[in-house]
XYZ file of C-alpha atoms in Angstrom:
310
model
C 1.707 2.706 25.239
C 4.109 5.065 23.462
C 5.323 3.956 20.030
C 8.040 5.542 17.879
C 8.729 4.613 14.247
C 11.969 5.072 12.302
C 12.316 4.827 8.522
C 14.143 6.670 5.712
C 12.264 8.998 3.379
C 12.974 6.799 0.353
C 10.914 3.825 1.596
C 7.496 5.102 0.405
C 5.623 1.861 1.096
C 6.816 1.636 4.686
C 6.214 5.338 5.217
C 2.601 4.802 4.146
C 2.287 2.187 6.886
C 3.770 4.515 9.496
C 1.656 7.509 8.386
C -1.486 5.437 8.873
C -0.159 4.091 12.162
C 0.225 7.657 13.464
C -3.508 8.187 12.939
C -4.547 4.882 14.520
C -2.402 4.743 17.701
C -0.800 8.233 17.743
C 2.766 7.079 17.144
C 5.657 9.490 16.465
C 7.989 9.186 13.475
C 11.702 9.998 13.078
C 13.993 9.800 10.067
C 17.422 8.166 10.662
C 19.286 11.396 9.952
C 17.436 13.051 12.854
C 19.039 10.605 15.305
C 22.670 11.506 16.033
C 24.753 10.261 18.989
C 21.923 9.656 21.431
C 18.195 9.010 21.465
C 16.448 9.996 24.687
C 12.810 9.719 23.684
C 10.401 8.370 26.279
C 8.639 5.428 24.604
C 7.704 1.773 25.120
C 8.499 0.449 21.653
C 10.484 1.595 18.621
C 9.643 0.105 15.217
C 12.226 0.246 12.428
C 10.806 0.069 8.903
C 12.392 -2.515 6.554
C 16.209 -2.457 6.711
C 18.661 0.386 6.253
C 22.370 0.465 7.108
C 21.801 3.429 9.449
C 19.876 1.102 11.758
C 23.109 -0.638 12.771
C 24.277 2.710 14.183
C 20.965 3.543 15.868
C 20.037 0.185 17.439
C 22.657 0.382 20.247
C 21.275 3.809 21.246
C 17.808 2.394 21.957
C 16.994 1.383 25.549
C 13.350 0.301 25.162
C 11.860 -2.645 23.254
C 12.799 -2.759 19.577
C 10.906 -4.222 16.638
C 11.476 -4.297 12.903
C 8.613 -4.175 10.404
C 9.074 -6.196 7.204
C 6.500 -5.461 4.483
C 7.784 -7.339 1.413
C 6.306 -10.648 0.346
C 8.565 -13.570 -0.554
C 7.893 -12.895 -4.238
C 8.881 -9.241 -3.884
C 12.080 -10.269 -2.117
C 12.909 -12.697 -4.911
C 12.505 -9.973 -7.553
C 15.033 -7.544 -6.066
C 18.379 -7.303 -7.896
C 21.150 -9.532 -6.480
C 18.763 -10.951 -3.875
C 19.302 -7.826 -1.768
C 16.095 -8.175 0.247
C 16.610 -11.900 0.829
C 20.013 -11.150 2.362
C 18.519 -8.310 4.422
C 15.788 -10.613 5.709
C 18.347 -13.222 6.754
C 20.265 -10.489 8.577
C 17.115 -9.402 10.410
C 16.398 -12.969 11.524
C 19.923 -13.087 12.935
C 19.311 -9.832 14.819
C 16.253 -11.464 16.352
C 18.213 -14.597 17.315
C 20.921 -12.422 18.880
C 18.307 -10.442 20.858
C 19.380 -7.189 19.244
C 15.722 -6.686 18.341
C 12.845 -7.991 20.444
C 10.251 -8.559 17.725
C 9.944 -8.967 13.983
C 6.623 -7.723 12.584
C 5.678 -9.257 9.233
C 2.960 -7.636 7.150
C 2.597 -10.297 4.469
C 0.358 -13.110 5.746
C 1.852 -15.780 3.490
C 5.407 -14.998 4.574
C 4.337 -14.889 8.227
C 2.685 -18.319 7.916
C 6.108 -19.881 7.273
C 7.673 -18.465 10.462
C 7.541 -20.318 13.800
C 9.343 -18.008 16.250
C 6.914 -16.629 18.874
C 8.641 -13.242 18.589
C 7.736 -13.060 14.892
C 4.297 -11.471 14.799
C 1.814 -10.813 12.007
C 1.302 -7.057 11.632
C -2.242 -5.994 10.576
C -1.735 -2.971 8.346
C -3.182 0.228 9.832
C -5.715 1.913 7.573
C -7.101 5.357 8.335
C -10.644 6.014 7.111
C -11.420 9.714 6.717
C -15.049 10.695 6.112
C -13.919 14.093 4.836
C -12.081 12.507 1.898
C -15.204 10.958 0.344
C -16.002 11.901 -3.233
C -19.592 12.724 -4.127
C -21.304 12.943 -7.520
C -18.097 12.543 -9.534
C -19.432 10.500 -12.494
C -21.128 13.266 -14.451
C -18.361 14.152 -16.958
C -18.284 12.663 -20.471
C -14.623 11.677 -20.129
C -14.001 8.601 -17.990
C -10.812 9.258 -16.027
C -8.701 6.395 -14.682
C -5.765 6.725 -12.288
C -2.615 4.597 -12.076
C -0.304 5.665 -9.244
C 2.601 3.724 -7.821
C 6.337 3.713 -7.277
C 7.932 2.534 -10.514
C 10.636 -0.086 -10.173
C 11.586 -3.573 -11.323
C 8.940 -5.327 -9.244
C 6.012 -3.691 -11.014
C 4.399 -5.037 -14.180
C 3.877 -1.524 -15.550
C 3.949 -2.480 -19.238
C 0.901 -4.715 -18.829
C -1.043 -1.630 -17.757
C 0.125 0.342 -20.785
C -0.963 -2.422 -23.184
C -4.328 -2.677 -21.434
C -5.051 1.058 -21.652
C -3.812 1.285 -25.218
C -6.280 -1.451 -26.168
C -9.163 0.004 -24.123
C -8.732 3.525 -25.526
C -8.886 2.207 -29.096
C -12.369 0.890 -28.255
C -13.559 3.812 -26.137
C -12.057 7.213 -26.944
C -13.658 8.742 -23.838
C -11.200 6.910 -21.557
C -8.334 9.012 -20.178
C -5.493 7.858 -17.929
C -3.765 9.959 -15.262
C -0.518 8.296 -14.210
C 2.844 8.962 -12.576
C 4.606 5.924 -14.052
C 3.869 5.777 -17.794
C 5.653 8.369 -19.935
C 3.720 7.949 -23.198
C 3.017 10.450 -25.984
C -0.746 9.999 -26.232
C -3.508 12.610 -25.880
C -5.476 10.155 -23.723
C -2.559 9.749 -21.287
C -1.706 12.508 -18.811
C 1.757 11.640 -17.517
C 2.410 13.430 -14.252
C 5.822 12.045 -13.260
C 6.721 13.132 -9.705
C 3.855 14.350 -7.529
C 3.882 15.822 -4.055
C 0.976 15.086 -1.732
C -0.897 18.253 -2.784
C -0.616 17.394 -6.496
C -1.573 13.786 -5.803
C -4.752 14.765 -3.921
C -5.711 17.253 -6.630
C -5.303 14.527 -9.264
C -7.400 12.042 -7.293
C -10.243 14.563 -7.397
C -10.298 14.237 -11.193
C -10.486 10.463 -11.497
C -13.458 8.103 -11.539
C -11.708 4.721 -11.401
C -8.293 3.371 -10.427
C -6.099 0.549 -11.701
C -3.618 -1.290 -9.492
C -3.003 -4.715 -11.047
C 0.363 -5.548 -9.508
C 1.341 -9.130 -8.823
C 3.848 -8.668 -6.015
C 2.096 -6.431 -3.484
C 1.907 -7.604 0.114
C -0.389 -4.649 0.815
C -1.323 -1.830 -1.551
C -1.942 1.518 0.136
C -2.453 3.163 -3.251
C -5.379 0.758 -3.752
C -6.829 1.578 -0.327
C -6.399 5.326 -0.764
C -8.584 5.245 -3.876
C -11.143 2.697 -2.719
C -11.903 4.345 0.607
C -12.623 7.569 -1.279
C -15.238 5.744 -3.341
C -13.033 5.310 -6.423
C -13.539 1.701 -7.620
C -10.092 0.300 -8.437
C -9.206 -2.681 -10.598
C -6.690 -4.885 -8.785
C -4.829 -8.178 -8.860
C -6.114 -11.330 -7.187
C -3.259 -10.976 -4.671
C -4.425 -7.520 -3.608
C -8.060 -8.650 -3.490
C -7.134 -11.491 -1.129
C -5.015 -9.227 1.076
C -8.005 -6.918 1.485
C -10.493 -9.785 1.794
C -12.594 -8.148 -0.919
C -16.161 -9.473 -0.991
C -16.961 -11.709 -3.957
C -19.583 -9.315 -5.359
C -16.746 -6.870 -6.197
C -14.713 -9.476 -8.081
C -16.741 -9.254 -11.289
C -16.011 -5.539 -11.594
C -12.556 -5.139 -10.092
C -10.446 -8.295 -9.784
C -7.984 -9.545 -12.414
C -7.090 -13.251 -12.220
C -3.940 -13.045 -14.356
C -1.772 -9.934 -13.950
C 0.102 -10.784 -17.126
C -3.122 -10.806 -19.193
C -3.369 -7.255 -20.524
C -6.511 -8.197 -22.435
C -8.299 -9.135 -19.199
C -7.265 -5.793 -17.670
C -8.475 -3.961 -20.792
C -11.865 -5.692 -20.643
C -12.329 -4.645 -17.014
C -11.400 -1.039 -17.899
C -14.000 -0.996 -20.687
C -16.616 -2.655 -18.465
C -16.288 0.087 -15.842
C -16.207 2.865 -18.435
C -19.587 1.921 -19.958
C -21.480 1.336 -16.709
C -24.632 3.474 -16.383
C -24.171 6.360 -13.934
C -26.495 4.788 -11.354
C -24.410 1.592 -11.351
C -21.188 3.600 -11.071
C -22.517 5.432 -8.022
C -23.734 2.169 -6.467
C -20.327 0.547 -7.009
C -18.586 3.612 -5.561
C -20.732 3.482 -2.420
C -20.125 -0.258 -2.017
C -16.355 0.292 -2.196
C -16.517 3.042 0.438
C -18.672 1.014 2.785
C -16.514 -2.096 2.524
C -13.322 -0.123 3.153
C -14.933 1.459 6.200
C -15.583 -2.010 7.643
C -12.140 -3.230 6.614
C -10.414 -0.324 8.372
C -12.376 -0.924 11.582
C -11.519 -4.624 11.634
C -7.848 -4.189 10.740
C -7.254 -1.390 13.214
C -8.947 -3.382 15.982
C -6.600 -6.322 15.305
C -3.619 -3.960 15.279
C -4.500 -2.415 18.639
C -5.021 -5.882 20.138
C -1.599 -6.931 18.830
C 0.098 -3.978 20.547
C -1.770 -4.674 23.784
C -0.500 -8.257 23.886
C 3.111 -7.038 23.614
C 2.839 -5.219 26.929
C 0.808 -7.670 29.016
């Protein structure tokens, strides 16, 4: 089975999916601008990520089976300006009805549950677990470093995170935040703005805990990237459910109300004052669970692809 993926560079969430997919089933990725007047790549399936106007030009060039991957949840779609994603989703459904695409892959389980077409298929997110990326013995410093990394736009409740850290730092001056989305003049905030992959990986090496309390995520790769490295990461109930987090992690990591900055702050403080032994234990539990999660998800993904070609 040969799979090709196509997606623009400015869809970071979808690109994260396709980067992980490359490591799970050895797919090959192209950017739309690399495809000109013909596309003669030997493959069994081409997956387009989300929707981009260039796809209308490229779709007629494709001779093999075609699928489109949709990663937004219904809530995320509703939060886009002028209902852009809702209109795009309707357009994609029409492409499926007109047999211009063969399959629609939906990542969000709740959105998928509302669809009844047999060619609309739930897409288990690929997650690559790399033993070489594990952090060891990283809780020895006096400063407790937290990381908040995401793409900043209208669908993120960024200000809740700022209020939470502002409150937590007032109570524990040893807390420091590394972030690429909050531009705040505060000695306890290190605002990194844009980061390439090298800078991002170097920053991850400095942090002890992560925070990713976003209410509209269908799947949060930034959460996975920290957790599988053994960096316990506070998250929303939505993210916890999407990752099927075990209940024993809820007390440390899961926020019930994303709009409750005080609840986020209390979790930040709780992690910051854990004894070192408990921090290491929690780190190991996060790594081990993410190892199992990646095995299960990737197995489901491979089975899904196999069924397409029976």
